[in-house]
Amino acid sequence: MRLKRKDILAIEELTKDEIELILSTAESFKEVSEREIKKVPTLRGRTIINLFYEPSTRTRTSFEIAAKRMSADAINISTSSSSVVKGETLKDTARNLEAMNPDCIVLRHPSSGAPEMLARLVRCSVINAGDGSHEHPSQALLDLLTVKERFGRIAGLKIAIAGDIAHSRVARSNIHGFAKLGAEVSIAGPPTMMPSEIEKMGCKMFYKVEDAIRDAHVIMVLRIQLERQKTGLFPTAREYSKLFALDSKKLEHAAKDVVILHPGPINRGIEISSDVADGKYSLILEQVKNGVAVRMALFYLLMGGSRE
Ligand code: CP
């Protein structure tokens, strides 16, 4: 089975059925990573290019591992060691990569909309691995998979997302994803970190983390994105931490069976305390594990099998 679309650019444009297909396909791929020989021949002869204009540990590594576990040829391009440093534009880079006939380009870029532009320029599939403050669809899919595995469902769950909402592509993708699958999403953070359009996305908005996490099944803590802040949106990290960091004291306001997610990388002691990040409610490393399965599913549904 394949998706009817060429690219994965945003959760906002995926249907509920498409999201559910990706999650069930990812579930079926999880066992490949448990095998002694972690490889299937499904994408033999396919070429996948990871083109990253921003640093990444989890996303880039798991896209590469996913490609290799499916027997595709995976090529990593880090812009710091490519002709981008000589001034080559994304358009020229795209045309040159296209000339080598890849089957898929995975793009991370600091500008919102860059993957959409790339998708219009090339015949192969494009997967958005995070574009500016816009979306990070594969992150939201792995988050959905992690929550679905824990609770057996998404519909009816209460999800609290806390932190730097305004700069977070993870928040945007997750708000769309959880809402499409029937969850109720609350957000919490300082007023300076709340985007103006957020209420139109159907979220409940809180300025106190304690209020947002009450009754939540899932708390997703966001990274403070210092690299995307043009002006200081909070006075000091210490003050932010006191008011908004998820620590064991604030966690007392949450349900006893709550689970905690964080997309990584973690600023320990700023948005989350170490005892909570590493504690019994944390599914952070489960998220990372599920990242490989979700990315295998995306490659399979874009390039494997026969098109529906
Ligand atoms: N979650 C995430 O995107 O992490 P990386 O920046 O390490 O890829």
CSV table of N, CA and C in Angstrom, one decimal, residues 12-82:
chain,number,residue,atom,x,y,z
A,12,GLU,N,-0.9,19.2,9.0
A,12,GLU,CA,-2.1,20.0,8.7
A,12,GLU,C,-2.8,19.5,7.4
A,13,GLU,N,-2.0,19.0,6.4
A,13,GLU,CA,-2.6,18.6,5.2
A,13,GLU,C,-2.9,17.1,5.1
A,14,LEU,N,-2.5,16.3,6.2
A,14,LEU,CA,-2.8,14.9,6.1
A,14,LEU,C,-4.2,14.7,6.7
A,15,THR,N,-4.9,13.6,6.1
A,15,THR,CA,-6.2,13.3,6.6
A,15,THR,C,-6.0,12.4,7.9
A,16,LYS,N,-7.2,12.2,8.6
A,16,LYS,CA,-7.1,11.3,9.7
A,16,LYS,C,-6.8,9.9,9.3
A,17,ASP,N,-7.4,9.5,8.1
A,17,ASP,CA,-7.1,8.1,7.6
A,17,ASP,C,-5.6,7.9,7.2
A,18,GLU,N,-5.0,9.0,6.6
A,18,GLU,CA,-3.6,8.9,6.3
A,18,GLU,C,-2.7,8.8,7.5
A,19,ILE,N,-3.1,9.6,8.6
A,19,ILE,CA,-2.3,9.5,9.8
A,19,ILE,C,-2.4,8.1,10.4
A,20,GLU,N,-3.6,7.6,10.4
A,20,GLU,CA,-3.8,6.2,11.0
A,20,GLU,C,-3.1,5.1,10.2
A,21,LEU,N,-3.1,5.3,8.9
A,21,LEU,CA,-2.3,4.4,8.0
A,21,LEU,C,-0.8,4.4,8.4
A,22,ILE,N,-0.3,5.6,8.5
A,22,ILE,CA,1.1,5.8,8.9
A,22,ILE,C,1.4,5.1,10.2
A,23,LEU,N,0.5,5.3,11.2
A,23,LEU,CA,0.8,4.8,12.5
A,23,LEU,C,0.7,3.3,12.5
A,24,SER,N,-0.3,2.7,11.8
A,24,SER,CA,-0.4,1.2,11.8
A,24,SER,C,0.8,0.6,11.0
A,25,THR,N,1.2,1.3,10.0
A,25,THR,CA,2.4,0.8,9.2
A,25,THR,C,3.7,0.8,10.1
A,26,ALA,N,3.8,1.9,10.9
A,26,ALA,CA,4.9,2.0,11.8
A,26,ALA,C,4.9,0.9,12.8
A,27,GLU,N,3.7,0.6,13.3
A,27,GLU,CA,3.6,-0.5,14.3
A,27,GLU,C,4.1,-1.8,13.7
A,28,SER,N,3.8,-2.0,12.5
A,28,SER,CA,4.2,-3.3,11.8
A,28,SER,C,5.7,-3.3,11.6
A,29,PHE,N,6.4,-2.1,11.5
A,29,PHE,CA,7.8,-2.1,11.3
A,29,PHE,C,8.6,-2.2,12.5
A,30,LYS,N,8.0,-2.0,13.7
A,30,LYS,CA,8.8,-2.0,14.9
A,30,LYS,C,9.6,-3.2,15.2
A,31,GLU,N,9.1,-4.4,14.8
A,31,GLU,CA,9.8,-5.6,15.1
A,31,GLU,C,11.1,-5.7,14.3
A,32,VAL,N,11.2,-5.0,13.2
A,32,VAL,CA,12.4,-5.1,12.4
A,32,VAL,C,13.6,-4.7,13.3
A,33,SER,N,13.4,-3.6,14.1
A,33,SER,CA,14.5,-3.1,14.9
A,33,SER,C,14.8,-4.0,16.1
A,34,GLU,N,14.0,-5.0,16.3
A,34,GLU,CA,14.2,-5.9,17.5
A,34,GLU,C,15.0,-7.2,17.0
A,35,ARG,N,15.1,-7.3,15.7
A,35,ARG,CA,15.7,-8.5,15.1
A,35,ARG,C,17.2,-8.5,15.3
A,36,GLU,N,17.9,-9.6,15.3
A,36,GLU,CA,19.3,-9.6,15.3
A,36,GLU,C,19.9,-9.0,14.0
A,37,ILE,N,19.3,-9.4,12.9
A,37,ILE,CA,19.7,-8.7,11.6
A,37,ILE,C,18.6,-7.7,11.3
A,38,LYS,N,18.9,-6.4,11.5
A,38,LYS,CA,17.9,-5.4,11.5
A,38,LYS,C,17.7,-4.9,10.1
A,39,LYS,N,17.3,-5.7,9.1
A,39,LYS,CA,17.2,-5.3,7.8
A,39,LYS,C,16.1,-6.0,7.0
A,40,VAL,N,15.4,-5.3,6.2
A,40,VAL,CA,14.5,-5.9,5.2
A,40,VAL,C,14.8,-5.4,3.8
A,41,PRO,N,14.5,-6.1,2.8
A,41,PRO,CA,15.0,-5.7,1.4
A,41,PRO,C,14.0,-4.7,0.8
A,42,THR,N,13.0,-4.3,1.4
A,42,THR,CA,11.9,-3.5,0.8
A,42,THR,C,12.3,-2.4,-0.1
A,43,LEU,N,13.3,-1.6,0.3
A,43,LEU,CA,13.6,-0.4,-0.5
A,43,LEU,C,15.0,-0.6,-1.2
A,44,ARG,N,15.3,-1.8,-1.5
A,44,ARG,CA,16.6,-2.0,-2.2
A,44,ARG,C,16.6,-1.3,-3.5
A,45,GLY,N,17.7,-0.6,-3.8
A,45,GLY,CA,17.8,0.2,-5.1
A,45,GLY,C,17.2,1.6,-5.0
A,46,ARG,N,16.6,1.9,-3.9
A,46,ARG,CA,16.1,3.3,-3.7
A,46,ARG,C,17.2,4.2,-3.1
A,47,THR,N,17.2,5.5,-3.5
A,47,THR,CA,18.2,6.4,-3.0
A,47,THR,C,17.5,7.5,-2.2
A,48,ILE,N,18.0,7.7,-0.9
A,48,ILE,CA,17.4,8.7,0.0
A,48,ILE,C,18.5,9.7,0.4
A,49,ILE,N,18.2,11.0,0.2
A,49,ILE,CA,19.2,12.0,0.6
A,49,ILE,C,18.6,12.8,1.8
A,50,ASN,N,19.4,12.8,2.9
A,50,ASN,CA,19.1,13.6,4.0
A,50,ASN,C,19.8,14.9,3.9
A,51,LEU,N,19.1,16.0,3.7
A,51,LEU,CA,19.6,17.3,3.4
A,51,LEU,C,19.3,18.2,4.6
A,52,PHE,N,20.3,18.5,5.5
A,52,PHE,CA,20.0,19.2,6.7
A,52,PHE,C,20.7,20.5,6.8
A,53,TYR,N,19.9,21.6,6.8
A,53,TYR,CA,20.5,22.9,6.9
A,53,TYR,C,20.5,23.4,8.4
A,54,GLU,N,20.1,22.5,9.3
A,54,GLU,CA,20.1,22.9,10.8
A,54,GLU,C,20.7,21.6,11.5
A,55,PRO,N,21.3,21.8,12.7
A,55,PRO,CA,21.8,20.6,13.4
A,55,PRO,C,20.6,19.7,13.8
A,56,SER,N,21.0,18.4,13.9
A,56,SER,CA,20.0,17.4,14.3
A,56,SER,C,20.7,16.2,14.9
A,57,THR,N,20.2,15.6,15.9
A,57,THR,CA,20.8,14.3,16.3
A,57,THR,C,19.7,13.2,16.0
A,58,ARG,N,18.5,13.4,16.7
A,58,ARG,CA,17.5,12.3,16.6
A,58,ARG,C,16.9,12.2,15.2
A,59,THR,N,16.5,13.3,14.6
A,59,THR,CA,15.8,13.2,13.3
A,59,THR,C,16.7,12.7,12.2
A,60,ARG,N,17.9,13.2,12.1
A,60,ARG,CA,18.8,12.8,11.0
A,60,ARG,C,19.2,11.4,11.2
A,61,THR,N,19.6,11.0,12.4
A,61,THR,CA,20.1,9.6,12.6
A,61,THR,C,18.9,8.6,12.4
A,62,SER,N,17.7,9.0,12.8
A,62,SER,CA,16.7,8.0,12.7
A,62,SER,C,16.2,7.9,11.2
A,63,PHE,N,16.2,9.0,10.5
A,63,PHE,CA,15.9,8.8,9.0
A,63,PHE,C,17.0,8.0,8.4
A,64,GLU,N,18.2,8.1,8.8
A,64,GLU,CA,19.3,7.4,8.1
A,64,GLU,C,19.2,5.9,8.5
A,65,ILE,N,18.9,5.6,9.8
A,65,ILE,CA,18.8,4.2,10.2
A,65,ILE,C,17.6,3.6,9.6
A,66,ALA,N,16.5,4.4,9.5
A,66,ALA,CA,15.2,3.8,8.8
A,66,ALA,C,15.5,3.4,7.4
A,67,ALA,N,16.2,4.3,6.7
A,67,ALA,CA,16.6,4.0,5.3
A,67,ALA,C,17.4,2.8,5.2
A,68,LYS,N,18.4,2.7,6.1
A,68,LYS,CA,19.4,1.5,6.0
A,68,LYS,C,18.7,0.2,6.4
A,69,ARG,N,17.8,0.3,7.4
A,69,ARG,CA,17.1,-0.9,7.8
A,69,ARG,C,16.1,-1.4,6.7
A,70,MET,N,15.8,-0.5,5.7
A,70,MET,CA,14.9,-0.9,4.6
A,70,MET,C,15.8,-1.2,3.4
A,71,SER,N,17.1,-1.2,3.5
A,71,SER,CA,18.1,-1.5,2.4
A,71,SER,C,18.1,-0.4,1.4
A,72,ALA,N,17.7,0.8,1.6
A,72,ALA,CA,17.9,1.9,0.7
A,72,ALA,C,19.3,2.4,0.9
A,73,ASP,N,19.8,3.1,-0.2
A,73,ASP,CA,21.0,3.8,0.0
A,73,ASP,C,20.8,5.2,0.5
A,74,ALA,N,21.4,5.5,1.7
A,74,ALA,CA,21.1,6.8,2.4
A,74,ALA,C,22.4,7.6,2.3
A,75,ILE,N,22.2,8.9,1.9
A,75,ILE,CA,23.3,9.8,1.8
A,75,ILE,C,23.0,11.0,2.6
A,76,ASN,N,23.9,11.4,3.5
A,76,ASN,CA,23.7,12.5,4.4
A,76,ASN,C,24.4,13.7,3.9
A,77,ILE,N,23.7,14.9,3.7
A,77,ILE,CA,24.4,16.1,3.4
A,77,ILE,C,24.2,17.1,4.5
A,78,SER,N,25.3,17.5,5.1
A,78,SER,CA,25.3,18.5,6.2
A,78,SER,C,25.7,19.8,5.5
A,79,THR,N,25.0,20.8,5.6
A,79,THR,CA,25.3,22.0,4.8
A,79,THR,C,26.6,22.6,5.2
A,80,SER,N,27.1,22.4,6.4
A,80,SER,CA,28.4,23.0,6.8
A,80,SER,C,29.5,22.4,6.0
A,81,SER,N,29.3,21.2,5.4
A,81,SER,CA,30.4,20.6,4.6
A,81,SER,C,30.0,20.5,3.1
A,82,SER,N,29.0,21.3,2.7
A,82,SER,CA,28.5,21.2,1.3
A,82,SER,C,28.7,22.5,0.6
